[in-house]
Short mmCIF file of C-alpha atoms and ligand atoms in Angstrom, two decimals:
data_model
loop_
_atom_site.label_atom_id
_atom_site.label_comp_id
_atom_site.label_asym_id
_atom_site.label_seq_id
_atom_site.Cartn_x
_atom_site.Cartn_y
_atom_site.Cartn_z
CA MET A 1 -7.75 -21.45 20.17
CA SER A 2 -5.49 -24.40 20.50
CA ALA A 3 -1.53 -24.32 20.70
CA ASP A 4 -0.79 -24.62 17.48
CA GLY A 5 -3.11 -21.99 16.38
CA THR A 6 -6.55 -21.29 14.35
CA ALA A 7 -6.73 -22.57 10.51
CA LEU A 8 -6.17 -18.81 9.75
CA THR A 9 -2.78 -18.69 11.48
CA ARG A 10 -1.76 -21.57 10.04
CA HIS A 11 -2.47 -20.63 6.50
CA ALA A 12 -1.20 -16.76 6.85
CA GLY A 13 2.01 -18.05 8.77
CA ILE A 14 0.69 -15.47 11.87
CA ASP A 15 0.41 -15.44 15.43
CA VAL A 16 -3.04 -13.69 16.30
CA PRO A 17 -5.81 -14.54 14.22
CA LEU A 18 -6.64 -10.84 13.20
CA ILE A 19 -6.45 -9.81 9.94
CA CYS A 20 -6.56 -5.91 9.33
CA GLY A 21 -9.34 -5.33 6.69
CA PRO A 22 -8.37 -4.24 3.36
CA MET A 23 -9.78 -0.60 3.26
CA TYR A 24 -10.38 2.00 0.29
CA PRO A 25 -9.05 4.35 0.90
CA CYS A 26 -7.52 3.60 4.67
CA SER A 27 -5.11 0.98 4.04
CA ASN A 28 -1.93 3.32 4.26
CA PRO A 29 1.07 1.29 3.82
CA GLU A 30 2.45 2.24 7.40
CA LEU A 31 -1.11 0.94 8.87
CA VAL A 32 -0.63 -2.46 6.96
CA ALA A 33 3.03 -3.05 8.00
CA ALA A 34 2.47 -2.25 11.75
CA VAL A 35 -0.67 -4.87 12.15
CA SER A 36 1.78 -7.42 10.32
CA GLU A 37 4.58 -6.52 12.62
CA ALA A 38 2.82 -7.06 15.57
CA GLY A 39 1.59 -10.34 14.98
CA GLY A 40 -1.58 -9.84 12.95
CA LEU A 41 -2.06 -9.97 9.10
CA GLY A 42 -1.87 -6.50 7.21
CA VAL A 43 -3.73 -6.94 3.97
CA LEU A 44 -3.34 -4.12 1.44
CA GLN A 45 -5.57 -2.59 -0.92
CA PRO A 46 -4.13 -1.96 -4.02
CA VAL A 47 -6.16 0.93 -5.26
CA SER A 48 -5.32 2.90 -2.45
CA LEU A 49 -2.06 1.73 -2.89
CA THR A 50 -1.76 3.23 -6.16
CA TYR A 51 -4.30 5.83 -6.63
CA VAL A 52 -4.56 7.26 -2.89
CA PHE A 53 -1.07 6.81 -1.79
CA GLY A 54 0.80 7.13 -5.09
CA HIS A 55 2.94 4.54 -5.42
CA GLY A 56 3.90 1.76 -8.20
CA PHE A 57 2.20 -1.24 -7.26
CA ARG A 58 5.23 -2.76 -6.84
CA ASP A 59 6.91 0.01 -4.97
CA GLY A 60 4.18 0.06 -2.82
CA VAL A 61 4.50 -3.28 -2.02
CA ARG A 62 7.88 -2.99 -1.30
CA ARG A 63 7.70 0.07 0.91
CA ILE A 64 5.28 -2.40 3.29
CA ARG A 65 8.00 -5.16 2.78
CA SER A 66 10.82 -2.63 4.12
CA GLN A 67 8.54 -2.02 7.57
CA THR A 68 7.97 -5.72 8.47
CA GLY A 69 9.58 -8.82 7.49
CA ARG A 70 6.36 -10.87 8.77
CA PRO A 71 3.64 -11.93 6.44
CA ILE A 72 0.71 -9.45 4.70
CA GLY A 73 -2.41 -9.67 2.48
CA MET A 74 -3.58 -8.71 -0.45
CA ASN A 75 -7.40 -7.77 -1.82
CA ALA A 76 -8.50 -8.31 -5.13
CA LEU A 77 -11.65 -7.18 -6.04
CA ILE A 78 -12.14 -9.58 -9.27
CA GLU A 79 -15.89 -8.58 -10.49
CA ALA A 80 -15.27 -8.18 -13.89
CA SER A 81 -16.31 -4.63 -14.99
CA SER A 82 -13.94 -4.37 -17.71
CA LYS A 83 -10.70 -6.45 -19.51
CA THR A 84 -8.57 -3.20 -18.73
CA TYR A 85 -9.49 -3.30 -15.03
CA HIS A 86 -8.96 -7.61 -15.18
CA ARG A 87 -5.71 -7.00 -16.80
CA ARG A 88 -4.42 -5.03 -14.19
CA MET A 89 -5.57 -6.93 -11.36
CA SER A 90 -4.03 -9.72 -12.90
CA GLU A 91 -0.90 -8.12 -12.94
CA TRP A 92 -1.27 -6.71 -9.22
CA ILE A 93 -1.85 -10.22 -8.20
CA ASP A 94 1.25 -11.89 -9.98
CA ILE A 95 3.59 -8.92 -8.99
CA ALA A 96 2.21 -9.55 -5.41
CA LEU A 97 3.22 -13.06 -5.48
CA GLU A 98 6.92 -12.13 -6.89
CA GLU A 99 7.12 -9.88 -3.70
CA GLY A 100 6.24 -12.79 -1.55
CA VAL A 101 2.66 -12.40 -0.84
CA ARG A 102 1.17 -15.74 -0.24
CA PHE A 103 -2.63 -14.17 1.39
CA PHE A 104 -5.32 -13.03 -0.96
CA ILE A 105 -8.91 -11.82 -0.16
CA THR A 106 -11.07 -11.96 -3.37
CA SER A 107 -14.10 -9.97 -3.50
CA LEU A 108 -17.17 -10.25 -5.66
CA GLY A 109 -16.85 -12.37 -9.12
CA LYS A 110 -15.26 -16.34 -9.72
CA PRO A 111 -11.87 -16.68 -7.34
CA ARG A 112 -11.30 -19.81 -9.55
CA TRP A 113 -8.63 -17.63 -11.82
CA VAL A 114 -6.99 -16.44 -8.25
CA VAL A 115 -7.12 -19.63 -6.93
CA GLU A 116 -5.11 -21.37 -9.98
CA ARG A 117 -2.61 -18.56 -9.80
CA VAL A 118 -2.10 -18.22 -6.05
CA GLU A 119 -1.87 -22.31 -5.00
CA PRO A 120 0.91 -23.37 -7.32
CA ALA A 121 3.36 -20.59 -5.24
CA GLY A 122 2.34 -22.10 -2.25
CA GLY A 123 -0.68 -19.43 -1.45
CA VAL A 124 -3.99 -19.27 0.01
CA VAL A 125 -7.14 -17.33 -1.03
CA TYR A 126 -10.02 -16.56 1.17
CA HIS A 127 -13.66 -15.31 -0.48
CA ASP A 128 -15.36 -12.65 0.71
CA VAL A 129 -19.12 -13.99 1.47
CA THR A 130 -22.54 -12.63 2.77
CA GLU A 131 -25.03 -15.60 2.60
CA ARG A 132 -24.06 -19.31 1.69
CA THR A 133 -25.39 -19.29 -1.90
CA TRP A 134 -21.77 -17.44 -2.69
CA ALA A 135 -19.91 -19.67 0.18
CA LEU A 136 -20.74 -22.65 -2.01
CA LYS A 137 -19.53 -20.92 -5.40
CA ALA A 138 -16.16 -20.28 -3.53
CA LEU A 139 -16.11 -23.38 -2.28
CA ASP A 140 -16.45 -24.57 -6.20
CA SER A 141 -13.85 -22.20 -7.12
CA GLY A 142 -11.37 -24.15 -4.75
CA VAL A 143 -10.66 -21.08 -2.17
CA HIS A 144 -8.94 -21.88 0.91
CA GLY A 145 -10.97 -19.71 3.37
CA LEU A 146 -13.88 -17.48 3.71
CA ILE A 147 -14.44 -14.02 5.03
CA ALA A 148 -18.11 -14.03 6.29
CA VAL A 149 -19.27 -10.18 6.02
CA ASN A 150 -22.07 -9.75 8.74
CA ARG A 151 -24.38 -6.80 8.79
CA ARG A 152 -22.75 -4.79 11.04
CA ALA A 153 -19.58 -4.87 8.73
CA GLY A 154 -17.94 -1.33 7.89
CA GLY A 155 -17.90 -1.13 4.02
CA HIS A 156 -20.43 -3.15 1.88
CA ALA A 157 -22.12 -5.09 5.06
CA GLY A 158 -24.01 -8.52 4.17
CA PRO A 159 -27.84 -9.34 5.48
CA LEU A 160 -26.81 -11.71 8.20
CA SER A 161 -25.96 -11.44 11.89
CA ALA A 162 -22.34 -12.89 12.73
CA ASP A 163 -24.32 -16.20 14.17
CA ALA A 164 -26.41 -16.39 11.26
CA LEU A 165 -23.63 -16.34 9.19
CA LEU A 166 -21.87 -18.70 10.64
CA GLU A 167 -24.57 -21.35 11.22
CA GLN A 168 -25.00 -20.66 6.99
CA VAL A 169 -21.12 -20.94 6.31
CA GLY A 170 -19.61 -23.23 8.99
CA ASP A 171 -20.68 -26.56 7.77
CA LEU A 172 -18.43 -26.28 4.32
CA GLY A 173 -15.08 -27.45 5.56
CA LEU A 174 -13.46 -24.36 5.11
CA PRO A 175 -12.08 -21.65 7.85
CA VAL A 176 -14.72 -18.99 8.61
CA VAL A 177 -12.99 -15.49 9.15
CA CYS A 178 -15.70 -13.19 10.98
CA ALA A 179 -15.97 -9.41 9.57
CA GLY A 180 -17.86 -6.69 11.02
CA GLY A 181 -18.60 -5.45 14.18
CA ILE A 182 -16.23 -6.15 16.29
CA GLY A 183 -14.17 -3.71 17.67
CA SER A 184 -13.06 -4.67 21.22
CA ALA A 185 -10.54 -7.49 22.25
CA ALA A 186 -13.28 -9.15 24.47
CA GLU A 187 -15.61 -9.35 21.15
CA PHE A 188 -12.59 -10.61 19.47
CA ALA A 189 -12.44 -13.24 21.53
CA ASP A 190 -16.06 -14.57 21.71
CA ALA A 191 -15.80 -14.64 18.20
CA ILE A 192 -12.98 -17.37 18.20
CA GLY A 193 -15.05 -18.60 21.18
CA ALA A 194 -18.22 -19.22 18.78
CA GLY A 195 -15.86 -20.99 16.38
CA TYR A 196 -14.34 -18.18 13.67
CA ALA A 197 -10.93 -19.07 12.98
CA GLY A 198 -10.40 -15.57 12.94
CA VAL A 199 -11.53 -11.95 13.16
CA GLN A 200 -11.35 -9.36 10.50
CA MET A 201 -11.38 -5.73 11.85
CA GLY A 202 -12.07 -2.54 9.50
CA THR A 203 -13.09 0.57 11.59
CA ARG A 204 -11.29 -0.33 14.56
CA PHE A 205 -8.06 -0.01 12.68
CA ILE A 206 -8.78 3.58 11.42
CA ALA A 207 -8.82 5.08 14.60
CA THR A 208 -5.48 4.19 15.12
CA ALA A 209 -2.33 6.38 15.16
CA GLU A 210 -0.88 4.42 11.95
CA CYS A 211 -3.79 5.28 9.81
CA SER A 212 -3.29 8.34 8.06
CA ALA A 213 -7.31 9.07 7.86
CA SER A 214 -7.95 12.55 9.10
CA ASP A 215 -8.37 13.21 12.83
CA ALA A 216 -11.76 14.44 12.29
CA TYR A 217 -12.78 11.20 10.69
CA LYS A 218 -11.08 8.99 13.68
CA GLN A 219 -12.91 11.28 16.46
CA ALA A 220 -16.23 11.07 14.44
CA ILE A 221 -15.32 7.11 15.11
CA LEU A 222 -14.74 7.43 18.44
CA ALA A 223 -18.21 9.66 18.87
CA ALA A 224 -20.38 7.41 16.92
CA ARG A 225 -22.84 4.94 18.35
CA GLU A 226 -24.21 1.88 16.83
CA ASP A 227 -27.07 3.24 15.53
CA ASP A 228 -25.37 6.03 14.25
CA ILE A 229 -24.47 3.91 11.55
CA VAL A 230 -26.87 3.95 8.18
CA LEU A 231 -26.64 2.24 5.06
CA THR A 232 -26.14 4.87 1.85
CA GLU A 233 -26.86 3.48 -1.86
CA ARG A 234 -25.42 7.02 -2.95
CA LEU A 235 -21.61 5.97 -2.84
CA THR A 236 -21.35 2.85 -4.84
CA GLY A 237 -24.96 2.25 -5.92
CA VAL A 238 -25.12 -1.12 -3.31
CA PRO A 239 -25.48 -0.23 0.33
CA VAL A 240 -22.03 1.08 2.13
CA ALA A 241 -21.94 1.66 5.93
CA VAL A 242 -21.52 5.60 6.71
CA ILE A 243 -21.69 7.45 9.67
CA ASP A 244 -24.61 9.43 9.97
CA THR A 245 -23.86 12.92 9.49
CA SER A 246 -25.91 15.78 8.30
CA TYR A 247 -24.13 15.89 5.13
CA VAL A 248 -25.31 12.40 4.88
CA ARG A 249 -28.71 13.24 5.63
CA ARG A 250 -28.51 16.13 3.06
CA LEU A 251 -27.50 13.81 0.06
CA GLY A 252 -30.06 10.80 1.13
CA LEU A 253 -29.33 7.49 1.64
CA ARG A 254 -31.29 6.25 -1.82
CA ALA A 255 -29.89 6.39 -5.40
CA GLY A 256 -32.06 8.64 -7.57
CA PRO A 257 -34.62 6.45 -9.81
CA LEU A 258 -32.61 6.89 -12.63
CA ALA A 259 -29.67 5.25 -11.61
CA ARG A 260 -31.94 2.39 -9.94
CA ARG A 261 -33.29 1.84 -12.63
CA MET A 262 -29.52 1.52 -14.60
CA LEU A 263 -28.40 -0.45 -11.90
CA ARG A 264 -30.94 -3.49 -12.26
CA GLY A 265 -30.54 -3.45 -16.02
CA ARG A 266 -28.42 -6.17 -17.44
CA ARG A 267 -26.62 -4.29 -19.90
CA THR A 268 -26.62 -0.76 -17.86
CA LYS A 269 -25.90 -2.56 -14.70
CA HIS A 270 -21.34 -2.68 -15.10
CA TRP A 271 -21.48 0.86 -16.88
CA MET A 272 -23.12 2.38 -13.63
CA ARG A 273 -21.71 0.22 -11.20
CA THR A 274 -18.14 1.51 -12.82
CA LEU A 275 -19.09 5.27 -12.96
CA TYR A 276 -20.34 4.82 -9.15
CA ALA A 277 -16.84 3.33 -8.25
CA LEU A 278 -14.79 6.05 -10.11
CA ARG A 279 -16.92 8.72 -8.78
CA SER A 280 -17.03 7.36 -4.83
CA ALA A 281 -13.17 6.34 -5.17
CA TRP A 282 -12.54 10.11 -5.62
CA THR A 283 -15.22 11.30 -3.36
CA LEU A 284 -13.64 9.14 -0.37
CA LYS A 285 -10.05 10.06 -1.48
CA ARG A 286 -11.19 13.87 -1.06
CA THR A 287 -13.13 13.21 2.40
CA ALA A 288 -10.92 10.64 4.30
CA PHE A 289 -8.29 13.08 4.57
CA ASP A 290 -9.16 16.24 4.70
CA ARG A 291 -7.76 17.87 7.72
CA ALA A 292 -10.43 20.58 7.72
CA GLY A 293 -12.86 17.78 7.92
CA ALA A 294 -15.53 19.71 5.76
CA THR A 295 -17.15 17.21 3.93
CA GLU A 296 -18.26 14.31 6.88
CA TYR A 297 -18.86 11.27 4.39
CA TRP A 298 -17.29 8.95 6.24
CA GLN A 299 -17.51 4.98 6.25
CA ALA A 300 -17.66 2.99 9.47
CA GLY A 301 -19.02 -0.26 10.47
CA ARG A 302 -21.22 -0.85 13.87
CA SER A 303 -18.29 -1.46 15.52
CA VAL A 304 -17.80 2.11 16.39
CA ALA A 305 -20.14 0.92 19.40
CA THR A 306 -16.63 -0.68 21.35
CA ILE A 307 -14.16 1.97 20.00
CA HIS A 308 -13.31 4.43 21.92
CA GLU A 309 -10.01 5.64 21.83
CA ILE A 310 -6.70 6.05 19.08
CA VAL A 311 -4.47 3.71 19.94
CA PRO A 312 -1.16 2.48 17.96
CA ALA A 313 -2.41 -0.55 15.43
CA ALA A 314 -0.03 -3.16 17.61
CA ARG A 315 -1.90 -2.51 21.04
CA ILE A 316 -5.02 -3.85 19.21
CA VAL A 317 -3.19 -7.07 18.13
CA HIS A 318 -1.93 -7.34 21.38
CA GLU A 319 -4.66 -6.82 23.62
CA CYS A 320 -6.69 -9.33 21.03
CA ALA A 321 -3.84 -11.89 21.86
CA ALA A 322 -4.24 -11.56 25.59
CA ALA A 323 -7.99 -11.76 25.74
CA LEU A 324 -7.47 -14.92 23.87
CA ARG A 325 -5.01 -16.19 26.21
CA VAL A 326 -7.36 -15.36 28.74
CA ALA A 327 -10.10 -17.26 27.36
CA ASP A 328 -8.00 -20.04 26.74
CA LEU A 329 -7.20 -20.37 30.50
CA GLY A 330 -10.80 -19.92 31.40
CA GLN A 331 -11.53 -23.12 29.40
CA GLU A 332 -8.43 -25.14 31.02
CA GLU A 333 -10.30 -24.81 34.38
CA PRO A 334 -12.21 -27.37 35.94
C1 LIG B 401 -13.36 2.66 5.13
C2 LIG B 401 -13.73 1.07 4.84
C3 LIG B 401 -13.28 0.75 3.65
C4 LIG B 401 -13.35 -0.61 3.39
N1 LIG B 401 -12.94 -0.89 2.32
C5 LIG B 401 -12.82 -1.92 1.63
C6 LIG B 401 -12.30 -2.68 0.60
O1 LIG B 401 -11.68 -2.03 -0.16
N2 LIG B 401 -12.23 -4.02 0.31
C7 LIG B 401 -12.76 -4.94 0.75
O2 LIG B 401 -12.91 -6.47 0.81
N3 LIG B 401 -13.53 -4.37 2.29
C8 LIG B 401 -13.48 -3.62 2.19
N4 LIG B 401 -14.05 -2.84 3.78
C9 LIG B 401 -14.48 -3.72 4.48
C10 LIG B 401 -13.59 -4.33 5.99
O3 LIG B 401 -11.97 -4.94 5.11
C11 LIG B 401 -13.80 -5.36 6.69
O4 LIG B 401 -14.21 -6.25 6.57
C12 LIG B 401 -14.89 -4.46 7.48
O5 LIG B 401 -14.28 -3.06 7.83
C13 LIG B 401 -15.38 -4.93 9.21
O6 LIG B 401 -16.28 -4.38 9.74
P1 LIG B 401 -15.87 -3.37 11.14
O7 LIG B 401 -15.66 -2.21 10.22
O8 LIG B 401 -16.86 -3.57 11.75
O9 LIG B 401 -15.17 -3.58 11.63
C14 LIG B 401 -13.78 -1.98 3.72
C15 LIG B 401 -14.18 -1.27 5.60
C16 LIG B 401 -14.30 0.00 5.81
C17 LIG B 401 -14.47 0.69 7.07
#
């Protein structure tokens, strides 16, 4: 990394090119604030903030801002599932701008309207992409950067490896952030060395002191190996990475035949996705914080392979910064 940072650090106004990715339901205000305070970028997830943690949206943003004066980001899932949802997301973006948020990560949908709203306020929009086709659409919408979600990611993983994805989207003149599979400072530095402008970690930040997920969930992340991560359609209708547990095995990984047919139908697709989204929002909220760990339904990515300890979030940011300094020194040596 050069002395003036990467395109991501300059866009976001941060010290370390590390994002704590938005996570439903795990992005509690304290976690978001801790990452930003340490020099990375904590990204709030609006549905977590309101539905899971029970804050009014503005109050929730202020709660995070009261814990750090440093930049924070916001995730906006913008697929137009209903007019009511669009109106609410649009209001949340306006409030976030009023409260000083200037970094937005959009998922799904066409991000042009978000760019048009955010750019005049001096903010930037990075869009989640899994393949070149989506990256070209995002470029066309005027986004400022890409979050390249690879096949090792937690949440909705993409089909490609981190290397293949960078090859597909690295020539578009936009900064590209690597999302997926990175759980250690060494892997972080390797990704920056490979040409990524930053790294977005999710699973690594669940196993932290500040994340309010249950200890059972955190311990399951520490215990899991890479091949314990499986993709299930049962949560949202599209594959989501979860830890393979007896509960997950009992439910099965595929959506039922009726659900599959409805998910394919042009008219029924949105309705079905909304139903899934509501059901999974409730299930995940219940399971992630269940202290007894009775329902073992835990989202995590293949980054579990290098996550072995529950640590303060700041330590992750500081270790990544240190790994970059070491990598930079190595490059300077004759
Ligand atoms: C529990 C969990 C929930 C997630 N929820 C969201 C979300 O609401 N919105 C989003 O854009 N990405 C979401 N993601 C993806 C993360 O922001 C990030 O891109 C991903 O976790 C990176 O892969 P990793 O877990 O291997 O670090 C989620 C990931 C996890 C593990």
